[in-house]
Coordinates of C-alpha atoms in Angstrom, one line a residue:
Chain B
M45 CA 81.0 151.4 114.0
K46 CA 77.8 151.9 114.0
P47 CA 76.1 154.0 111.1
V48 CA 75.2 157.9 111.5
L49 CA 71.6 159.5 111.1
A50 CA 72.3 163.1 111.3
D51 CA 69.7 164.9 109.6
F52 CA 69.0 168.6 109.2
K53 CA 66.0 168.6 107.4
P54 CA 64.3 171.9 107.8
V55 CA 60.9 171.5 109.7
A56 CA 58.7 172.2 107.6
A57 CA 56.8 175.6 108.9
P58 CA 52.7 174.9 108.1
S59 CA 51.7 176.9 104.9
R60 CA 50.0 180.2 105.0
V61 CA 46.5 178.5 103.9
L62 CA 46.7 175.8 106.4
G63 CA 47.8 178.0 109.1
W64 CA 44.2 180.2 108.3
L65 CA 42.3 176.9 108.1
A66 CA 43.9 175.8 111.7
V67 CA 42.7 179.0 113.4
S68 CA 39.6 179.0 111.7
S69 CA 39.1 175.5 112.8
V70 CA 40.0 176.5 116.3
L71 CA 37.8 179.5 116.3
V72 CA 34.6 177.8 115.1
A73 CA 35.0 174.7 117.8
C74 CA 35.7 177.4 120.3
A75 CA 32.6 179.6 119.2
S76 CA 31.0 176.3 118.9
G77 CA 32.1 175.0 122.4
L78 CA 30.7 178.0 123.4
A79 CA 27.3 178.1 122.0
A80 CA 27.0 174.1 123.1
W81 CA 27.9 175.5 126.8
R82 CA 25.7 178.6 126.7
Q83 CA 22.6 176.4 125.4
Q84 CA 23.2 173.7 128.1
R85 CA 23.0 176.3 130.9
E86 CA 20.2 177.7 129.8
V87 CA 18.7 174.2 129.8
Q88 CA 19.6 173.8 133.0
T89 CA 18.4 177.0 134.2
L90 CA 14.8 176.3 132.6
R91 CA 15.0 172.7 134.1
A92 CA 15.4 174.0 137.5
G93 CA 13.0 176.5 137.0
L94 CA 10.5 174.0 135.8
V95 CA 11.0 171.8 138.9
Q96 CA 11.2 174.9 141.0
S97 CA 7.7 175.9 139.8
Q98 CA 6.2 172.3 139.7
A99 CA 7.4 172.1 143.3
Q100 CA 5.4 175.6 144.4
L101 CA 2.8 174.5 142.3
A102 CA 2.4 171.5 144.3
R103 CA 3.0 173.6 147.6
Q104 CA 0.5 175.7 146.6
V105 CA -3.2 175.6 148.1
L106 CA -5.7 177.2 146.0
P107 CA -7.6 179.9 147.4
L108 CA -11.6 178.8 147.7
P109 CA -13.7 181.1 145.4
P110 CA -14.8 184.3 147.5
S111 CA -18.3 183.8 148.9
P112 CA -21.3 185.7 147.4
I113 CA -21.7 187.6 150.7
Q114 CA -18.1 188.3 150.8
S115 CA -18.5 189.6 147.0
K116 CA -20.6 192.1 148.2
P117 CA -18.2 195.0 150.3
Y118 CA -21.6 197.6 150.2
E119 CA -23.7 195.1 152.6
R120 CA -22.3 195.7 155.6
S121 CA -22.2 199.7 155.3
L122 CA -26.0 198.7 153.8
R123 CA -27.0 196.8 157.4
E124 CA -25.6 200.1 159.0
M125 CA -27.3 202.3 157.0
L126 CA -30.7 200.4 157.6
N127 CA -30.0 200.4 161.4
E128 CA -29.5 203.9 161.7
R129 CA -32.7 204.3 160.1
A130 CA -34.5 202.6 162.4
L131 CA -33.4 203.9 165.0
P132 CA -35.7 205.5 167.5
W133 CA -33.9 208.8 167.7
P134 CA -36.6 210.7 166.3
D135 CA -39.0 209.3 169.2
A136 CA -36.4 210.0 171.7
L137 CA -35.9 213.5 170.8
A138 CA -39.5 213.9 171.1
S139 CA -39.5 212.2 174.5
L140 CA -36.6 214.3 175.9
E141 CA -37.8 217.5 174.3
A142 CA -41.2 216.7 175.7
L143 CA -40.2 216.4 178.8
A144 CA -38.7 219.2 180.9
L145 CA -37.5 219.1 184.7
P146 CA -35.9 222.2 186.1
S147 CA -33.0 220.1 187.7
V148 CA -32.4 217.8 184.9
T149 CA -30.4 219.0 181.8
P150 CA -29.5 216.3 178.9
R151 CA -25.9 217.1 177.8
A152 CA -25.4 214.5 174.8
I153 CA -27.6 212.2 173.0
E154 CA -25.6 208.9 171.0
T155 CA -27.3 206.5 169.1
S156 CA -25.6 203.1 168.4
A157 CA -26.6 201.7 165.0
A158 CA -25.2 198.0 166.2
D159 CA -27.4 197.4 169.1
G160 CA -30.5 199.9 168.4
T161 CA -29.8 201.9 171.4
V162 CA -29.9 205.5 172.5
R163 CA -27.8 206.9 175.2
V164 CA -28.8 210.0 176.9
E165 CA -26.0 211.5 179.3
L166 CA -27.8 214.2 182.0
T167 CA -26.6 216.4 184.2
V168 CA -28.8 215.8 187.4
T169 CA -28.8 218.9 190.3
E170 CA -31.0 217.2 192.4
P171 CA -30.3 213.3 192.4
A172 CA -33.8 212.5 193.6
K173 CA -35.7 213.8 190.5
L174 CA -33.4 211.6 187.9
M175 CA -36.1 208.8 188.9
K176 CA -39.1 211.1 188.3
Y177 CA -37.5 211.7 185.3
L178 CA -37.0 208.3 184.5
D179 CA -40.7 207.7 184.9
A180 CA -41.8 210.5 183.3
L181 CA -39.5 209.2 180.2
N182 CA -41.1 205.6 180.4
M183 CA -44.9 207.0 180.9
G184 CA -46.7 205.4 178.4
A185 CA -44.0 202.9 177.0
D186 CA -46.2 199.9 177.0
K187 CA -49.0 201.3 174.5
N188 CA -47.4 201.2 171.5
A189 CA -44.5 198.3 171.1
N190 CA -42.3 201.0 169.2
D191 CA -42.1 203.2 172.0
L192 CA -38.7 203.4 173.7
V193 CA -38.3 201.9 177.3
W194 CA -35.6 203.9 178.8
G195 CA -33.2 202.8 181.9
L196 CA -30.3 203.8 183.9
Q197 CA -27.3 202.8 183.1
Q198 CA -24.9 204.4 184.7
T199 CA -24.8 207.4 187.3
Q200 CA -22.0 209.0 189.1
T201 CA -22.8 211.6 192.0
D202 CA -20.1 214.3 192.8
G203 CA -20.5 214.8 196.7
A204 CA -18.9 218.3 196.6
T205 CA -21.5 219.9 194.5
N206 CA -24.4 217.2 194.9
T207 CA -24.5 217.0 191.5
S208 CA -24.9 213.6 189.3
V209 CA -24.2 212.8 186.0
A210 CA -26.4 209.8 184.5
I211 CA -26.6 207.6 181.7
L212 CA -30.0 206.8 180.5
V213 CA -30.4 204.2 177.8
G214 CA -33.6 204.2 175.6
K215 CA -34.0 200.8 173.5
R216 CA -37.6 199.5 171.9
T217 CA -39.6 197.1 173.7
T218 CA -39.4 195.0 170.1
R219 CA -36.6 195.2 167.8
A220 CA -37.6 196.7 164.7
V221 CA -34.0 196.8 163.3
A222 CA -33.7 195.8 159.7
K223 CA -31.6 192.4 159.5
Chain T
M151 CA 67.4 170.1 92.5
K152 CA 65.7 172.3 89.6
R153 CA 65.9 169.1 87.1
L154 CA 64.3 167.0 89.4
C155 CA 61.8 169.5 90.2
T156 CA 60.7 169.2 86.6
K157 CA 60.0 165.6 86.2
G158 CA 57.0 164.1 87.2
R159 CA 55.6 166.9 88.7
G160 CA 51.9 166.1 89.9
W161 CA 49.5 166.8 92.6
A162 CA 52.2 166.2 95.2
Q163 CA 55.0 168.2 95.6
P164 CA 58.7 166.4 94.6
R165 CA 60.6 165.2 97.4
V166 CA 64.2 165.4 97.0
R167 CA 67.0 163.8 99.5
V168 CA 69.6 166.4 99.9
W169 CA 73.7 165.2 100.7
L170 CA 76.2 167.5 102.4
S171 CA 79.6 167.2 101.6
G172 CA 82.0 166.4 104.4
A173 CA 83.1 170.3 104.3
L174 CA 79.7 171.4 105.2
A175 CA 78.7 168.5 107.4
R176 CA 81.8 168.3 109.7
P177 CA 81.6 165.2 112.8
F178 CA 83.8 165.5 115.6
V179 CA 83.5 163.0 118.9
L180 CA 82.2 164.5 122.0
T181 CA 83.9 163.1 125.1
P182 CA 81.6 161.8 128.1
V183 CA 80.8 164.7 130.7
A184 CA 80.1 164.4 134.1
G185 CA 76.3 166.0 135.0
L186 CA 75.0 166.3 131.7
K187 CA 71.2 166.1 132.8
G188 CA 69.8 165.2 128.8
K189 CA 69.4 166.1 125.4
V190 CA 69.1 170.0 126.0
E191 CA 72.4 170.1 127.3
A192 CA 74.5 168.0 125.5
R193 CA 73.5 170.0 122.5
A194 CA 74.4 173.3 124.2
M195 CA 77.3 171.5 124.7
A196 CA 78.1 170.2 121.4
L197 CA 77.2 173.7 119.9
A198 CA 79.6 175.1 122.3
M199 CA 82.4 172.9 121.0
A200 CA 81.6 173.1 117.5
E201 CA 83.5 176.0 115.9
E202 CA 86.4 174.8 117.8
A203 CA 86.1 171.0 117.1
T204 CA 85.3 171.7 113.3
G205 CA 86.6 174.7 112.2
L206 CA 83.4 176.1 111.1
E207 CA 81.9 179.8 111.4
P208 CA 79.8 180.5 114.0
G209 CA 76.4 179.8 113.3
C210 CA 75.8 176.1 113.5
D211 CA 73.5 174.0 113.7
V212 CA 73.9 170.3 115.8
C213 CA 73.2 166.9 115.6
L214 CA 74.2 164.1 118.3
D215 CA 73.7 160.4 118.3
S216 CA 73.6 160.5 121.6
V217 CA 74.0 162.2 125.1
P218 CA 77.4 161.9 126.0
K219 CA 76.8 160.6 129.8
S220 CA 79.4 157.2 129.8
A221 CA 80.1 156.7 126.4
P222 CA 81.2 159.3 123.9
A223 CA 78.7 160.8 121.0
L224 CA 79.2 161.5 117.5
S225 CA 78.5 165.4 116.5
V226 CA 77.4 166.6 113.7
V227 CA 77.7 170.0 112.8
T228 CA 76.7 172.3 109.7
P229 CA 76.3 176.1 109.3
S230 CA 72.7 177.0 110.3
E231 CA 72.9 179.8 106.9
L232 CA 73.3 177.1 104.2
R233 CA 70.0 175.0 106.1
L234 CA 68.0 178.0 106.0
E235 CA 69.6 178.5 102.4
I236 CA 68.5 175.2 101.4
A237 CA 65.1 175.4 102.6
G238 CA 64.5 178.5 100.7
I239 CA 65.4 176.7 97.9
A240 CA 63.3 174.1 98.1
K241 CA 60.4 176.2 99.2
A242 CA 61.1 178.4 96.1
L243 CA 61.3 175.4 93.9
R244 CA 58.0 174.0 95.6
V245 CA 59.8 170.7 96.8
N246 CA 59.5 168.7 99.9
I247 CA 62.7 168.2 101.6
E248 CA 63.0 164.5 102.9
S249 CA 66.6 164.3 104.1
L250 CA 69.4 166.6 104.6
R251 CA 72.1 164.4 105.2
P252 CA 76.1 164.4 105.5
W253 CA 77.3 162.6 102.1
W254 CA 79.6 160.4 104.0
A255 CA 76.8 159.3 106.5
G256 CA 74.9 158.2 104.0
A257 CA 78.0 155.9 102.5
L258 CA 78.7 154.5 105.7
G259 CA 75.2 153.3 106.2
E260 CA 75.9 151.4 102.9
A261 CA 79.2 150.5 103.9
L262 CA 77.9 148.9 107.1
A263 CA 75.0 147.1 105.5
S264 CA 77.9 145.4 103.5
D265 CA 80.3 145.2 106.4
A266 CA 79.1 145.6 110.2
R267 CA 82.6 145.0 111.4
L268 CA 84.0 148.5 110.3
E269 CA 86.0 150.1 112.6
L270 CA 87.6 152.6 110.0
F271 CA 85.4 154.4 107.5
A272 CA 86.8 157.2 105.2
A273 CA 85.0 158.8 102.8
Q274 CA 86.5 161.2 100.1
D275 CA 84.3 163.7 98.5
T276 CA 84.6 166.3 95.8
E277 CA 85.7 168.7 98.6
A278 CA 87.2 167.0 102.0
V279 CA 87.4 163.7 103.9
T280 CA 86.0 162.6 106.7
V281 CA 87.5 159.8 108.9
L282 CA 85.5 158.0 111.3
V283 CA 87.2 155.8 113.7
A284 CA 85.0 153.5 116.0
K285 CA 85.6 150.1 118.1
E286 CA 82.2 147.9 119.6
N287 CA 80.0 151.4 118.9
V288 CA 81.9 153.5 120.8
W289 CA 83.2 156.1 119.0
L290 CA 87.2 157.3 118.7
S291 CA 87.5 159.8 116.7
A292 CA 85.5 162.0 113.7
N293 CA 87.6 164.6 111.7
T294 CA 87.3 166.5 108.6
Y295 CA 90.0 167.4 106.5
T296 CA 89.5 170.3 103.8
P297 CA 90.8 170.9 101.5
N298 CA 91.3 167.5 100.1
P299 CA 94.7 166.0 100.2
N300 CA 96.2 164.4 97.5
G301 CA 96.0 160.6 97.4
V302 CA 99.4 159.9 99.2
Q303 CA 99.0 162.3 102.1
L304 CA 95.3 160.7 102.5
E305 CA 96.4 157.3 102.7
A306 CA 99.3 158.3 105.3
L307 CA 96.7 159.5 107.2
V308 CA 94.6 156.8 107.5
T309 CA 97.6 154.3 107.8
R310 CA 98.3 156.8 111.2
R311 CA 94.7 156.1 112.2
L312 CA 95.0 152.5 111.9
F313 CA 97.9 152.4 114.2
A314 CA 97.0 155.3 116.5
D315 CA 93.7 153.5 117.2
G316 CA 95.2 149.6 116.8
V317 CA 92.5 149.1 113.8
E318 CA 93.2 146.1 111.8
T319 CA 93.5 146.7 108.2
K320 CA 90.6 145.0 106.9
A321 CA 88.2 146.5 109.5
A322 CA 88.7 149.8 107.2
C323 CA 86.9 150.9 104.6
R324 CA 87.9 154.1 102.0
V325 CA 85.3 155.4 99.6
R326 CA 85.4 157.8 97.1
L327 CA 82.5 160.0 96.6
D328 CA 81.1 160.8 93.4
A329 CA 77.9 162.0 92.0
T330 CA 79.1 161.2 88.4
L331 CA 79.7 157.5 89.0
G332 CA 76.6 155.7 87.8
N333 CA 75.9 153.1 90.2
P334 CA 72.2 153.2 91.3
S335 CA 72.6 150.7 93.9
F336 CA 74.7 152.1 96.1
W337 CA 73.6 155.6 96.6
P338 CA 75.1 158.2 97.4
K339 CA 76.9 157.2 94.7
C340 CA 80.4 155.7 96.5
R341 CA 83.4 153.8 95.1
P342 CA 85.3 151.5 97.6
L343 CA 89.0 151.7 97.2
T344 CA 91.9 149.8 99.0
S345 CA 94.3 152.4 99.1
F346 CA 93.6 156.3 98.0
S347 CA 97.2 156.3 97.3
D348 CA 96.6 153.8 94.2
E349 CA 94.9 156.3 91.9

């Protein structure tokens, strides 16, 4: 025969205080774990950002400091204005007004500050008079260094009407364009 | 229990051991059942058989000493309400129940400590008689008889069991459990007898 170990001892339920303590401990542990996890994630994010920033900084080429010339955005327009001012358009107008040939009619005048020239478009009903007109314009050009010297740039003749369209270019013999 | 609680109350709650009479903790033998898978199934089966085997009212708790797969198991049954009631009293008196065991089981432990070759054990308490028979650690029978039969009837009962199970007389132990007896070394207090019919 063997001993009988039957025991109906009731299982002691945890007291209310112990229960609350256990629940609050679990809650505190959960909260602590959550806070730690959040902080760790934040630290990881910051570290990743730091590493990324360092890498970006290492890759980044610092731009050169702007040159003094580039720091003056008005210089280009100033030069254009000075070039415009230096253009011989008053002389050109005076030459064109002073010269009148019945078959040659100025149609358009265009100045170019970039190269300091004056272009004149003419309509010539008698092509033979175009060269006379050009010679008359250039007459006396060598007297003064600032006088305009005219040249024929382009001519196009319409055979049906025997009318030519010519473009003359006037240029100073010595450039007086401001630099 | 109340008297015990008034003694020596300190910081810790007093611890008490509660002994149940044979009428409140009744044993029966659960024969082996093929296909039992574990303790849960064995316990469910013992619960299903408990009322029929012990005569207790429905609503019992059961304790098994093993799973009856190849050998019979001893099942002890007690009313659930009694267990709850004792727990409630203990809570009200602010004592810890160290154990809640059958009185006869305590006496059996003591008897086995004196003679490990016991094959029949009969314990009479104030309400019932519990008779256990086992050979070579195999349970043969376990019964509770309540109300208490008189001495002659009880001795006749024990003798029948001795013959029926082939137990020698010297392998039988008869005890009478009495809380009023003053033998502190043998707790639960019991008195070995040579025969129930002698007194």
